[in-house]
Amino acid sequence: MVLELDTSSLGIDLNVTPFHKTNDTPVNDDLNQMRLENNKLREMLTIVWDKNNTLQNQVNKLMQDHDLLVSDPNKRKFVECEEGNASGSTENLHQRSLKRPNEGVTRVYRRIDDPSDKSMVVKDGYQWRKYGQKVTKDNPSPRAYYKCSFSPSCPVKKKVQRSVDDAQLLVVIYEGEHNHERVEKEPEIESSCRSRLNSPMEVVKFDEVLVKQMADSLRRNPDFIEDLADAISANILECDLFK
DNA sequence: CGACTTTGACCAGCGC
DNA sequence: GCGCTGGTCAAAGTCG
């Protein structure tokens, strides 16, 4: 899941109009002012990135909570999907966001019923051939490597590994896009948690619950209110400067 | 017997 | 250059 950064909704105009050059201002002054302006914009962009990543983290958490609540207790599985960006580890989110773009990489989380089950089989409707397994440095559980075996020309690969934090959580990383149709009609891993809901009514309810939870969470977070106030006041100041 | 898994070896990239 | 790490290869093993 990727939250698009909409600078217009934040009231930030990145198309900053250059300072008007007047006849009595030396060119060097203009250059200095533009440099200052550039630095301010860079700072603002960093802040916005941080906020975006924080929000993204919160949405992911809410998705997990929501899924645990609504899913069948006897078959408690959940899938959290996101496109392009990783989440859920202790890695610095800001740094990770700078490593973007991760085009064609999808990370999926799937909860398994039996923690002792070491098969790490994730049914997603495609046919896979395992070609390797490796224990990685940051995770004691092995990572399994799969290639799509339906078509020799299909470039898609996937990596499956248990989460460090939760042994019942499988992290599946898909790379590339299938150039063929799905082989089986298994309950597939959807590209969005929303698509697991059956009726349009359920989708609407899901949206309502999600939005409400996000709003409540943000309302309870004093840091967010403080940051929001800072951002607004900074933005007002910036606007005044550019007048 | 074919398809699939397992597993040690190999390779490439990266940091020191 | 060396060591570490993640990713891939391929021979051997397993299973239906």
PDB file of C-alpha atoms (C1' of nucleotides) in Angstrom:
ATOM      1  CA  MET A   1       0.000   0.000   0.000  1.00  0.00           C
ATOM      2  CA  VAL A   2       1.345   3.359  -0.913  1.00  0.00           C
ATOM      3  CA  LEU A   3      -0.108   6.588   0.299  1.00  0.00           C
ATOM      4  CA  GLU A   4       0.248   9.143  -2.390  1.00  0.00           C
ATOM      5  CA  LEU A   5       1.636  12.401  -1.218  1.00  0.00           C
ATOM      6  CA  ASP A   6      -0.727  15.109  -2.237  1.00  0.00           C
ATOM      7  CA  THR A   7       1.032  18.373  -1.627  1.00  0.00           C
ATOM      8  CA  SER A   8      -1.954  20.366  -2.793  1.00  0.00           C
ATOM      9  CA  SER A   9      -4.087  18.989   0.044  1.00  0.00           C
ATOM     10  CA  LEU A  10      -1.437  20.136   2.482  1.00  0.00           C
ATOM     11  CA  GLY A  11      -1.553  23.563   1.023  1.00  0.00           C
ATOM     12  CA  ILE A  12       2.048  23.436  -0.003  1.00  0.00           C
ATOM     13  CA  ASP A  13       2.907  24.968  -3.304  1.00  0.00           C
ATOM     14  CA  LEU A  14       6.061  23.341  -4.622  1.00  0.00           C
ATOM     15  CA  ASN A  15       5.897  25.474  -7.718  1.00  0.00           C
ATOM     16  CA  VAL A  16       7.325  28.349  -5.883  1.00  0.00           C
ATOM     17  CA  THR A  17       7.370  31.557  -7.778  1.00  0.00           C
ATOM     18  CA  PRO A  18      10.890  32.912  -7.880  1.00  0.00           C
ATOM     19  CA  PHE A  19      11.529  36.166  -6.128  1.00  0.00           C
ATOM     20  CA  HIS A  20      10.746  39.062  -8.301  1.00  0.00           C
ATOM     21  CA  LYS A  21      13.837  40.683  -9.501  1.00  0.00           C
ATOM     22  CA  THR A  22      13.774  44.385  -9.056  1.00  0.00           C
ATOM     23  CA  ASN A  23      16.029  46.837 -10.764  1.00  0.00           C
ATOM     24  CA  ASP A  24      17.656  48.000  -7.534  1.00  0.00           C
ATOM     25  CA  THR A  25      18.428  44.446  -6.171  1.00  0.00           C
ATOM     26  CA  PRO A  26      21.786  42.902  -6.964  1.00  0.00           C
ATOM     27  CA  VAL A  27      21.775  39.509  -8.640  1.00  0.00           C
ATOM     28  CA  ASN A  28      23.716  38.007  -5.720  1.00  0.00           C
ATOM     29  CA  ASP A  29      20.918  38.868  -3.305  1.00  0.00           C
ATOM     30  CA  ASP A  30      18.452  37.089  -5.502  1.00  0.00           C
ATOM     31  CA  LEU A  31      20.696  34.042  -5.624  1.00  0.00           C
ATOM     32  CA  ASN A  32      21.058  33.996  -1.860  1.00  0.00           C
ATOM     33  CA  GLN A  33      17.339  34.302  -1.362  1.00  0.00           C
ATOM     34  CA  MET A  34      16.709  31.491  -3.798  1.00  0.00           C
ATOM     35  CA  ARG A  35      19.241  29.361  -1.955  1.00  0.00           C
ATOM     36  CA  LEU A  36      17.450  30.019   1.331  1.00  0.00           C
ATOM     37  CA  GLU A  37      14.191  29.236  -0.318  1.00  0.00           C
ATOM     38  CA  ASN A  38      15.600  26.003  -1.664  1.00  0.00           C
ATOM     39  CA  ASN A  39      16.787  24.956   1.790  1.00  0.00           C
ATOM     40  CA  LYS A  40      13.402  25.680   3.316  1.00  0.00           C
ATOM     41  CA  LEU A  41      11.678  23.643   0.660  1.00  0.00           C
ATOM     42  CA  ARG A  42      14.058  20.785   1.279  1.00  0.00           C
ATOM     43  CA  GLU A  43      13.307  20.881   5.001  1.00  0.00           C
ATOM     44  CA  MET A  44       9.584  20.945   4.327  1.00  0.00           C
ATOM     45  CA  LEU A  45       9.868  18.030   1.964  1.00  0.00           C
ATOM     46  CA  THR A  46      11.724  16.032   4.614  1.00  0.00           C
ATOM     47  CA  ILE A  47       8.993  16.780   7.150  1.00  0.00           C
ATOM     48  CA  VAL A  48       6.272  15.828   4.693  1.00  0.00           C
ATOM     49  CA  TRP A  49       8.085  12.574   3.897  1.00  0.00           C
ATOM     50  CA  ASP A  50       8.331  11.755   7.591  1.00  0.00           C
ATOM     51  CA  LYS A  51       4.647  12.451   8.130  1.00  0.00           C
ATOM     52  CA  ASN A  52       3.747  10.383   5.110  1.00  0.00           C
ATOM     53  CA  ASN A  53       5.736   7.447   6.437  1.00  0.00           C
ATOM     54  CA  THR A  54       4.226   7.798   9.911  1.00  0.00           C
ATOM     55  CA  LEU A  55       0.741   7.793   8.469  1.00  0.00           C
ATOM     56  CA  GLN A  56       1.554   4.828   6.301  1.00  0.00           C
ATOM     57  CA  ASN A  57       2.719   2.929   9.343  1.00  0.00           C
ATOM     58  CA  GLN A  58      -0.474   3.750  11.203  1.00  0.00           C
ATOM     59  CA  VAL A  59      -2.635   2.644   8.299  1.00  0.00           C
ATOM     60  CA  ASN A  60      -0.769  -0.658   8.171  1.00  0.00           C
ATOM     61  CA  LYS A  61      -1.339  -1.183  11.898  1.00  0.00           C
ATOM     62  CA  LEU A  62      -5.022  -0.354  11.565  1.00  0.00           C
ATOM     63  CA  MET A  63      -5.341  -2.763   8.662  1.00  0.00           C
ATOM     64  CA  GLN A  64      -3.885  -5.530  10.808  1.00  0.00           C
ATOM     65  CA  ASP A  65      -6.142  -4.709  13.777  1.00  0.00           C
ATOM     66  CA  HIS A  66      -9.166  -4.508  11.577  1.00  0.00           C
ATOM     67  CA  ASP A  67      -8.420  -7.793   9.918  1.00  0.00           C
ATOM     68  CA  LEU A  68      -7.973  -9.578  13.219  1.00  0.00           C
ATOM     69  CA  LEU A  69     -11.335  -8.255  14.335  1.00  0.00           C
ATOM     70  CA  VAL A  70     -13.397  -9.117  11.308  1.00  0.00           C
ATOM     71  CA  SER A  71     -11.877 -12.409  10.232  1.00  0.00           C
ATOM     72  CA  ASP A  72     -13.293 -15.785  11.148  1.00  0.00           C
ATOM     73  CA  PRO A  73     -11.724 -16.797  14.492  1.00  0.00           C
ATOM     74  CA  ASN A  74     -11.424 -20.405  13.327  1.00  0.00           C
ATOM     75  CA  LYS A  75      -9.592 -19.459  10.203  1.00  0.00           C
ATOM     76  CA  ARG A  76      -7.824 -16.346  11.262  1.00  0.00           C
ATOM     77  CA  LYS A  77      -5.711 -15.282   8.367  1.00  0.00           C
ATOM     78  CA  PHE A  78      -4.959 -11.903   7.152  1.00  0.00           C
ATOM     79  CA  VAL A  79      -3.347 -10.386   4.183  1.00  0.00           C
ATOM     80  CA  GLU A  80      -1.936  -6.970   4.171  1.00  0.00           C
ATOM     81  CA  CYS A  81      -0.769  -5.693   0.919  1.00  0.00           C
ATOM     82  CA  GLU A  82       1.282  -2.830  -0.181  1.00  0.00           C
ATOM     83  CA  GLU A  83       2.814  -1.826  -3.417  1.00  0.00           C
ATOM     84  CA  GLY A  84       6.352  -0.746  -3.778  1.00  0.00           C
ATOM     85  CA  ASN A  85       7.230   0.033  -0.217  1.00  0.00           C
ATOM     86  CA  ALA A  86       8.238  -2.170   2.660  1.00  0.00           C
ATOM     87  CA  SER A  87       6.913  -1.825   6.158  1.00  0.00           C
ATOM     88  CA  GLY A  88       6.637  -3.516   9.505  1.00  0.00           C
ATOM     89  CA  SER A  89      10.291  -3.874  10.359  1.00  0.00           C
ATOM     90  CA  THR A  90      12.491  -1.729  12.511  1.00  0.00           C
ATOM     91  CA  GLU A  91      14.309  -0.306   9.536  1.00  0.00           C
ATOM     92  CA  ASN A  92      14.281   3.439   9.343  1.00  0.00           C
ATOM     93  CA  LEU A  93      11.252   4.403   7.342  1.00  0.00           C
ATOM     94  CA  HIS A  94      12.663   7.631   6.101  1.00  0.00           C
ATOM     95  CA  GLN A  95      15.819   6.002   4.805  1.00  0.00           C
ATOM     96  CA  ARG A  96      13.775   3.278   3.206  1.00  0.00           C
ATOM     97  CA  SER A  97      11.551   5.735   1.490  1.00  0.00           C
ATOM     98  CA  LEU A  98      14.601   7.301  -0.072  1.00  0.00           C
ATOM     99  CA  LYS A  99      15.522   3.961  -1.600  1.00  0.00           C
ATOM    100  CA  ARG A 100      12.436   4.152  -3.759  1.00  0.00           C
ATOM    101  CA  PRO A 101      11.226   3.455  -6.341  1.00  0.00           C
ATOM    102  CA  ASN A 102      10.784  -0.340  -5.968  1.00  0.00           C
ATOM    103  CA  GLU A 103       8.795  -0.795  -9.140  1.00  0.00           C
ATOM    104  CA  GLY A 104       7.080  -4.143  -9.549  1.00  0.00           C
ATOM    105  CA  VAL A 105       7.772  -5.316  -6.013  1.00  0.00           C
ATOM    106  CA  THR A 106       4.808  -6.285  -3.877  1.00  0.00           C
ATOM    107  CA  ARG A 107       5.039  -7.202  -0.223  1.00  0.00           C
ATOM    108  CA  VAL A 108       2.272  -9.320   1.242  1.00  0.00           C
ATOM    109  CA  TYR A 109       1.741 -10.473   4.804  1.00  0.00           C
ATOM    110  CA  ARG A 110      -0.188 -13.625   5.478  1.00  0.00           C
ATOM    111  CA  ARG A 111      -1.045 -15.050   8.862  1.00  0.00           C
ATOM    112  CA  ILE A 112      -0.797 -18.825   9.209  1.00  0.00           C
ATOM    113  CA  ASP A 113      -2.889 -20.996  11.527  1.00  0.00           C
ATOM    114  CA  ASP A 114      -0.145 -23.271  12.726  1.00  0.00           C
ATOM    115  CA  PRO A 115       3.117 -21.668  13.907  1.00  0.00           C
ATOM    116  CA  SER A 116       4.844 -25.067  13.815  1.00  0.00           C
ATOM    117  CA  ASP A 117       4.026 -25.410  10.132  1.00  0.00           C
ATOM    118  CA  LYS A 118       7.341 -24.937   8.352  1.00  0.00           C
ATOM    119  CA  SER A 119       6.105 -25.511   4.819  1.00  0.00           C
ATOM    120  CA  MET A 120       5.785 -21.772   4.123  1.00  0.00           C
ATOM    121  CA  VAL A 121       3.315 -22.529   1.352  1.00  0.00           C
ATOM    122  CA  VAL A 122       1.288 -19.512   0.319  1.00  0.00           C
ATOM    123  CA  LYS A 123      -1.570 -20.300  -2.035  1.00  0.00           C
ATOM    124  CA  ASP A 124      -2.017 -17.365  -4.358  1.00  0.00           C
ATOM    125  CA  GLY A 125      -3.422 -18.989  -7.468  1.00  0.00           C
ATOM    126  CA  TYR A 126      -0.120 -19.354  -9.280  1.00  0.00           C
ATOM    127  CA  GLN A 127       2.217 -22.289  -9.691  1.00  0.00           C
ATOM    128  CA  TRP A 128       5.647 -21.916  -8.122  1.00  0.00           C
ATOM    129  CA  ARG A 129       8.897 -23.855  -8.222  1.00  0.00           C
ATOM    130  CA  LYS A 130      11.203 -23.538  -5.284  1.00  0.00           C
ATOM    131  CA  TYR A 131      14.784 -22.974  -6.354  1.00  0.00           C
ATOM    132  CA  GLY A 132      16.526 -22.056  -3.168  1.00  0.00           C
ATOM    133  CA  GLN A 133      16.421 -21.479   0.535  1.00  0.00           C
ATOM    134  CA  LYS A 134      18.677 -19.325   2.628  1.00  0.00           C
ATOM    135  CA  VAL A 135      18.971 -18.179   6.215  1.00  0.00           C
ATOM    136  CA  THR A 136      19.391 -14.437   6.246  1.00  0.00           C
ATOM    137  CA  LYS A 137      21.316 -12.368   8.719  1.00  0.00           C
ATOM    138  CA  ASP A 138      18.428 -10.457  10.256  1.00  0.00           C
ATOM    139  CA  ASN A 139      16.004 -13.377  10.550  1.00  0.00           C
ATOM    140  CA  PRO A 140      16.639 -16.853  12.027  1.00  0.00           C
ATOM    141  CA  SER A 141      13.912 -18.436   9.929  1.00  0.00           C
ATOM    142  CA  PRO A 142      14.970 -19.396   6.388  1.00  0.00           C
ATOM    143  CA  ARG A 143      13.886 -17.465   3.337  1.00  0.00           C
ATOM    144  CA  ALA A 144      12.539 -19.558   0.475  1.00  0.00           C
ATOM    145  CA  TYR A 145      12.963 -18.511  -3.165  1.00  0.00           C
ATOM    146  CA  TYR A 146      10.340 -19.393  -5.773  1.00  0.00           C
ATOM    147  CA  LYS A 147       9.971 -18.863  -9.516  1.00  0.00           C
ATOM    148  CA  CYS A 148       6.700 -18.968 -11.392  1.00  0.00           C
ATOM    149  CA  SER A 149       6.692 -22.384 -13.051  1.00  0.00           C
ATOM    150  CA  PHE A 150       3.554 -21.958 -15.159  1.00  0.00           C
ATOM    151  CA  SER A 151       5.395 -20.400 -18.066  1.00  0.00           C
ATOM    152  CA  PRO A 152       9.168 -20.506 -18.671  1.00  0.00           C
ATOM    153  CA  SER A 153       8.981 -16.933 -19.919  1.00  0.00           C
ATOM    154  CA  CYS A 154       7.227 -15.651 -16.811  1.00  0.00           C
ATOM    155  CA  PRO A 155       9.735 -13.474 -14.942  1.00  0.00           C
ATOM    156  CA  VAL A 156       7.924 -13.413 -11.597  1.00  0.00           C
ATOM    157  CA  LYS A 157       9.759 -14.516  -8.472  1.00  0.00           C
ATOM    158  CA  LYS A 158       8.702 -14.576  -4.877  1.00  0.00           C
ATOM    159  CA  LYS A 159      10.481 -14.798  -1.555  1.00  0.00           C
ATOM    160  CA  VAL A 160       8.748 -16.223   1.503  1.00  0.00           C
ATOM    161  CA  GLN A 161      10.007 -15.754   5.039  1.00  0.00           C
ATOM    162  CA  ARG A 162       8.534 -15.695   8.508  1.00  0.00           C
ATOM    163  CA  SER A 163       8.355 -12.359  10.212  1.00  0.00           C
ATOM    164  CA  VAL A 164      11.039 -11.762  12.856  1.00  0.00           C
ATOM    165  CA  ASP A 165       8.446 -10.366  15.249  1.00  0.00           C
ATOM    166  CA  ASP A 166       5.636 -12.823  14.673  1.00  0.00           C
ATOM    167  CA  ALA A 167       6.274 -16.473  13.797  1.00  0.00           C
ATOM    168  CA  GLN A 168       2.686 -16.804  12.583  1.00  0.00           C
ATOM    169  CA  LEU A 169       3.218 -14.096  10.040  1.00  0.00           C
ATOM    170  CA  LEU A 170       4.610 -14.952   6.625  1.00  0.00           C
ATOM    171  CA  VAL A 171       6.182 -12.172   4.609  1.00  0.00           C
ATOM    172  CA  VAL A 172       5.869 -12.798   0.879  1.00  0.00           C
ATOM    173  CA  ILE A 173       7.709 -10.563  -1.557  1.00  0.00           C
ATOM    174  CA  TYR A 174       6.641 -10.755  -5.189  1.00  0.00           C
ATOM    175  CA  GLU A 175       8.955  -9.392  -7.882  1.00  0.00           C
ATOM    176  CA  GLY A 176       7.765  -8.721 -11.406  1.00  0.00           C
ATOM    177  CA  GLU A 177       4.468  -9.235 -13.152  1.00  0.00           C
ATOM    178  CA  HIS A 178       2.927 -12.402 -14.518  1.00  0.00           C
ATOM    179  CA  ASN A 179       2.617 -12.539 -18.302  1.00  0.00           C
ATOM    180  CA  HIS A 180      -0.121 -15.174 -18.163  1.00  0.00           C
ATOM    181  CA  GLU A 181      -3.426 -15.914 -16.503  1.00  0.00           C
ATOM    182  CA  ARG A 182      -3.832 -17.376 -13.042  1.00  0.00           C
ATOM    183  CA  VAL A 183      -3.575 -21.164 -13.024  1.00  0.00           C
ATOM    184  CA  GLU A 184      -5.936 -22.089 -10.193  1.00  0.00           C
ATOM    185  CA  LYS A 185      -8.958 -20.324  -8.893  1.00  0.00           C
ATOM    186  CA  GLU A 186      -7.723 -20.443  -5.320  1.00  0.00           C
ATOM    187  CA  PRO A 187      -8.667 -17.789  -2.855  1.00  0.00           C
ATOM    188  CA  GLU A 188      -6.112 -15.399  -4.114  1.00  0.00           C
ATOM    189  CA  ILE A 189      -4.021 -12.852  -2.383  1.00  0.00           C
ATOM    190  CA  GLU A 190      -5.710  -9.648  -3.319  1.00  0.00           C
ATOM    191  CA  SER A 191      -3.899  -6.492  -4.147  1.00  0.00           C
ATOM    192  CA  SER A 192      -5.953  -4.755  -1.544  1.00  0.00           C
ATOM    193  CA  CYS A 193      -7.530  -5.744   1.733  1.00  0.00           C
ATOM    194  CA  ARG A 194     -10.712  -4.073   0.539  1.00  0.00           C
ATOM    195  CA  SER A 195     -11.103  -6.537  -2.274  1.00  0.00           C
ATOM    196  CA  ARG A 196     -11.517  -9.361   0.218  1.00  0.00           C
ATOM    197  CA  LEU A 197     -14.832  -7.953   1.235  1.00  0.00           C
ATOM    198  CA  ASN A 198     -17.820  -9.571  -0.393  1.00  0.00           C
ATOM    199  CA  SER A 199     -20.444  -6.931  -1.046  1.00  0.00           C
ATOM    200  CA  PRO A 200     -20.306  -3.248  -1.976  1.00  0.00           C
ATOM    201  CA  MET A 201     -22.020  -2.594   1.356  1.00  0.00           C
ATOM    202  CA  GLU A 202     -19.130  -4.288   3.142  1.00  0.00           C
ATOM    203  CA  VAL A 203     -16.655  -2.183   1.181  1.00  0.00           C
ATOM    204  CA  VAL A 204     -18.422   1.020   2.233  1.00  0.00           C
ATOM    205  CA  LYS A 205     -18.459  -0.136   5.867  1.00  0.00           C
ATOM    206  CA  PHE A 206     -14.813  -1.065   5.653  1.00  0.00           C
ATOM    207  CA  ASP A 207     -13.967   2.419   4.368  1.00  0.00           C
ATOM    208  CA  GLU A 208     -16.041   4.016   7.106  1.00  0.00           C
ATOM    209  CA  VAL A 209     -14.404   1.972   9.845  1.00  0.00           C
ATOM    210  CA  LEU A 210     -10.956   2.579   8.440  1.00  0.00           C
ATOM    211  CA  VAL A 211     -11.423   6.321   8.101  1.00  0.00           C
ATOM    212  CA  LYS A 212     -12.982   6.554  11.562  1.00  0.00           C
ATOM    213  CA  GLN A 213     -10.153   4.581  13.130  1.00  0.00           C
ATOM    214  CA  MET A 214      -7.544   6.699  11.370  1.00  0.00           C
ATOM    215  CA  ALA A 215      -9.248   9.907  12.436  1.00  0.00           C
ATOM    216  CA  ASP A 216      -9.585   8.719  16.046  1.00  0.00           C
ATOM    217  CA  SER A 217      -6.014   7.590  16.139  1.00  0.00           C
ATOM    218  CA  LEU A 218      -4.770  10.914  14.810  1.00  0.00           C
ATOM    219  CA  ARG A 219      -7.051  12.860  17.186  1.00  0.00           C
ATOM    220  CA  ARG A 220      -5.621  11.004  20.185  1.00  0.00           C
ATOM    221  CA  ASN A 221      -2.060  11.586  19.040  1.00  0.00           C
ATOM    222  CA  PRO A 222      -0.793  14.878  20.569  1.00  0.00           C
ATOM    223  CA  ASP A 223       2.325  14.683  18.402  1.00  0.00           C
ATOM    224  CA  PHE A 224       0.215  14.744  15.290  1.00  0.00           C
ATOM    225  CA  ILE A 225      -1.752  17.795  16.460  1.00  0.00           C
ATOM    226  CA  GLU A 226       1.482  19.535  17.360  1.00  0.00           C
ATOM    227  CA  ASP A 227       3.102  18.640  14.053  1.00  0.00           C
ATOM    228  CA  LEU A 228      -0.012  19.715  12.192  1.00  0.00           C
ATOM    229  CA  ALA A 229       0.000  23.071  13.939  1.00  0.00           C
ATOM    230  CA  ASP A 230       3.703  23.473  13.160  1.00  0.00           C
ATOM    231  CA  ALA A 231       3.180  22.574   9.533  1.00  0.00           C
ATOM    232  CA  ILE A 232       0.285  25.004   9.169  1.00  0.00           C
ATOM    233  CA  SER A 233       2.112  27.861  10.850  1.00  0.00           C
ATOM    234  CA  ALA A 234       5.255  27.147   8.841  1.00  0.00           C
ATOM    235  CA  ASN A 235       3.193  27.094   5.698  1.00  0.00           C
ATOM    236  CA  ILE A 236       1.598  30.420   6.540  1.00  0.00           C
ATOM    237  CA  LEU A 237       5.029  31.886   7.157  1.00  0.00           C
ATOM    238  CA  GLU A 238       6.293  30.473   3.883  1.00  0.00           C
ATOM    239  CA  CYS A 239       3.360  31.964   2.030  1.00  0.00           C
ATOM    240  CA  ASP A 240       4.040  35.340   3.583  1.00  0.00           C
ATOM    241  CA  LEU A 241       7.664  35.119   2.551  1.00  0.00           C
ATOM    242  CA  PHE A 242       6.809  34.399  -1.021  1.00  0.00           C
ATOM    243  CA  LYS A 243       4.433  37.282  -1.376  1.00  0.00           C
TER     244      LYS A 243
ATOM    245  C1'  DC B   1       9.248 -41.335 -14.464  1.00  0.00           C
ATOM    246  C1'  DG B   2       8.369 -36.628 -14.155  1.00  0.00           C
ATOM    247  C1'  DA B   3       7.714 -32.850 -11.114  1.00  0.00           C
ATOM    248  C1'  DC B   4       9.102 -30.838  -7.220  1.00  0.00           C
ATOM    249  C1'  DT B   5      12.106 -30.039  -3.000  1.00  0.00           C
ATOM    250  C1'  DT B   6      16.435 -29.933  -0.611  1.00  0.00           C
ATOM    251  C1'  DT B   7      20.883 -28.289   0.072  1.00  0.00           C
ATOM    252  C1'  DG B   8      25.697 -27.263  -0.626  1.00  0.00           C
ATOM    253  C1'  DA B   9      28.355 -24.670  -3.886  1.00  0.00           C
ATOM    254  C1'  DC B  10      28.983 -20.778  -6.508  1.00  0.00           C
ATOM    255  C1'  DC B  11      28.653 -15.908  -7.860  1.00  0.00           C
ATOM    256  C1'  DA B  12      28.044 -10.908  -7.552  1.00  0.00           C
ATOM    257  C1'  DG B  13      27.678  -6.781  -4.919  1.00  0.00           C
ATOM    258  C1'  DC B  14      29.102  -4.153  -1.144  1.00  0.00           C
ATOM    259  C1'  DG B  15      31.716  -2.337   2.755  1.00  0.00           C
ATOM    260  C1'  DC B  16      36.040  -2.181   5.047  1.00  0.00           C
TER     261       DC B  16
ATOM    262  C1'  DG C   1      41.890  -7.898  -1.758  1.00  0.00           C
ATOM    263  C1'  DC C   2      39.052 -10.040   1.642  1.00  0.00           C
ATOM    264  C1'  DG C   3      35.060 -11.338   4.049  1.00  0.00           C
ATOM    265  C1'  DC C   4      30.175 -11.098   4.477  1.00  0.00           C
ATOM    266  C1'  DT C   5      25.652 -11.510   2.621  1.00  0.00           C
ATOM    267  C1'  DG C   6      21.851 -12.358  -0.491  1.00  0.00           C
ATOM    268  C1'  DG C   7      20.549 -14.625  -4.606  1.00  0.00           C
ATOM    269  C1'  DT C   8      20.934 -18.465  -7.893  1.00  0.00           C
ATOM    270  C1'  DC C   9      22.364 -22.951  -9.744  1.00  0.00           C
ATOM    271  C1'  DA C  10      22.277 -27.743 -10.126  1.00  0.00           C
ATOM    272  C1'  DA C  11      22.830 -32.450  -8.524  1.00  0.00           C
ATOM    273  C1'  DA C  12      20.686 -35.569  -5.542  1.00  0.00           C
ATOM    274  C1'  DG C  13      16.722 -36.970  -3.100  1.00  0.00           C
ATOM    275  C1'  DT C  14      11.664 -37.548  -2.496  1.00  0.00           C
ATOM    276  C1'  DC C  15       7.021 -38.274  -3.712  1.00  0.00           C
ATOM    277  C1'  DG C  16       2.883 -39.509  -6.192  1.00  0.00           C
TER     278       DG C  16
END
